[in-house]
CSV table of C-alpha atoms in Angstrom, one decimal:
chain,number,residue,atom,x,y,z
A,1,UNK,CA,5.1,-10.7,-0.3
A,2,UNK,CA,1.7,-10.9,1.4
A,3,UNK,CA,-1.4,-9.4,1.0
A,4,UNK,CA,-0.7,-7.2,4.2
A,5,UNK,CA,2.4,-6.1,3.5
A,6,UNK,CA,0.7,-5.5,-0.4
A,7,UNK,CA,-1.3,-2.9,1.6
A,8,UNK,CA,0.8,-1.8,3.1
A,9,UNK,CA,3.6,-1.2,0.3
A,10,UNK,CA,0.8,0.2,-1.3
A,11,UNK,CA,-0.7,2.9,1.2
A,12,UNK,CA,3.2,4.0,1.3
A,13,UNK,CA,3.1,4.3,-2.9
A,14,UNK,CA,0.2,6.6,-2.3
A,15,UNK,CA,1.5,8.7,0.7
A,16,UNK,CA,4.7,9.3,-0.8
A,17,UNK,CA,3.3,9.4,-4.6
A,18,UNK,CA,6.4,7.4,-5.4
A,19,UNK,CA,7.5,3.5,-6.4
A,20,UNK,CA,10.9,4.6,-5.6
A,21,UNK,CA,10.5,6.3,-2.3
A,22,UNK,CA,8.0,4.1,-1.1
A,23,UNK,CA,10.5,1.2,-1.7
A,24,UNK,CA,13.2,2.6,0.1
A,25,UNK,CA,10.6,3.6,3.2
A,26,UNK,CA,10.1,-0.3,3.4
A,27,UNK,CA,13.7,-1.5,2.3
A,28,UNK,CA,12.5,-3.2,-1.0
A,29,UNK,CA,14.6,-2.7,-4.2
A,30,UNK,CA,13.0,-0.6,-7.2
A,31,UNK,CA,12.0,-4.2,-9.3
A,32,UNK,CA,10.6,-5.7,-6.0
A,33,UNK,CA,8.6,-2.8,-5.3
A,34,UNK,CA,7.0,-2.8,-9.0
A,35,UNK,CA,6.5,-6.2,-8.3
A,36,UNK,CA,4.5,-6.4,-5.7
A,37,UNK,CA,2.2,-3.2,-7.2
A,38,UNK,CA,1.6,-5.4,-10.6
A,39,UNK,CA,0.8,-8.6,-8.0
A,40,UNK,CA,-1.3,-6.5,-6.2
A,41,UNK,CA,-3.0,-5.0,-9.0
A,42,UNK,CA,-3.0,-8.6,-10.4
A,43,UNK,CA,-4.9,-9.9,-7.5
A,44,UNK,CA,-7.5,-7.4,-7.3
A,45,UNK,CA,-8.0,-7.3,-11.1
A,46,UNK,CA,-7.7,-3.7,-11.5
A,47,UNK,CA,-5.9,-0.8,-12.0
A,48,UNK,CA,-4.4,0.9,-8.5
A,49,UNK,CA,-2.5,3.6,-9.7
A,50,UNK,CA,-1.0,5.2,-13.5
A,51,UNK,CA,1.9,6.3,-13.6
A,52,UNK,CA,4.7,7.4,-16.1
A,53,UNK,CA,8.4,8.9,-16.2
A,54,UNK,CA,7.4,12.0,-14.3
A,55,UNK,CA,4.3,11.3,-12.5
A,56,UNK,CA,2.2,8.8,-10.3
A,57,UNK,CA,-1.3,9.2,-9.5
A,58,UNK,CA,-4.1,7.0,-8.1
A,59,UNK,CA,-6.8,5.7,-10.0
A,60,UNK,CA,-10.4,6.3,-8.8
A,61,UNK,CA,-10.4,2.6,-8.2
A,62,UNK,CA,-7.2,2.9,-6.2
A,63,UNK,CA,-8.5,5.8,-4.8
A,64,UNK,CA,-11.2,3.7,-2.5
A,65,UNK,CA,-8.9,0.7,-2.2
A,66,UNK,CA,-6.6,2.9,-0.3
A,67,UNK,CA,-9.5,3.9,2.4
A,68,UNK,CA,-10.0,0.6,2.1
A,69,UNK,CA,-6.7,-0.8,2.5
A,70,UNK,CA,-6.0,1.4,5.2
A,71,UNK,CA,-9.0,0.6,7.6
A,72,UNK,CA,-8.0,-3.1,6.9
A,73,UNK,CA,-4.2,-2.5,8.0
A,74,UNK,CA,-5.7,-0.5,11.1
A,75,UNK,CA,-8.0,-3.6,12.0
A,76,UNK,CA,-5.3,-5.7,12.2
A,77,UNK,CA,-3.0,-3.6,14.3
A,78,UNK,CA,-5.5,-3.4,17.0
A,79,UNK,CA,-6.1,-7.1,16.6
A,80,UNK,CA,-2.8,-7.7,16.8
A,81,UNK,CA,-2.5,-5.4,20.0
């Protein structure tokens, strides 16, 4: 997966507040979608988001990459248009 659609899997993870329903939104299975959150987090080098069997949450760190993240997925769109 690429760094845009990263973003974008992960601005749907923090809409939604879950893995799950944020994978289905975009058509990924359940272990895809973990992946790319881990590759994401990997990437940036830090926690995005906690989570456990009954909750997900952002960090504060994944807090501002998600104003972040979205401004950057808005640039493009009107680049792209």
């Amino acid at each position: 997966m690429d760094r845009f659609a990263e973003l974008s899997f992960f601005i749907q993870v923090a809409e939604r507040g879950s893995l799950s329903k944020a994978a289905e939104a975009l058509g990924l299975c359940n272990p895809a979608a973990t992946r790319s959150l881990a590759s994401l987090e990997h990437h940036v080098k830090v926690r995005l988001v906690e989570r456990n069997t009954r909750r997900l949450y952002l960090t504060r760190e994944g807090q501002e990459f998600l104003e972040r993240a979205r401004h950057i997925l808005s640039e493009l769109e009107d680049a792209e248009s």
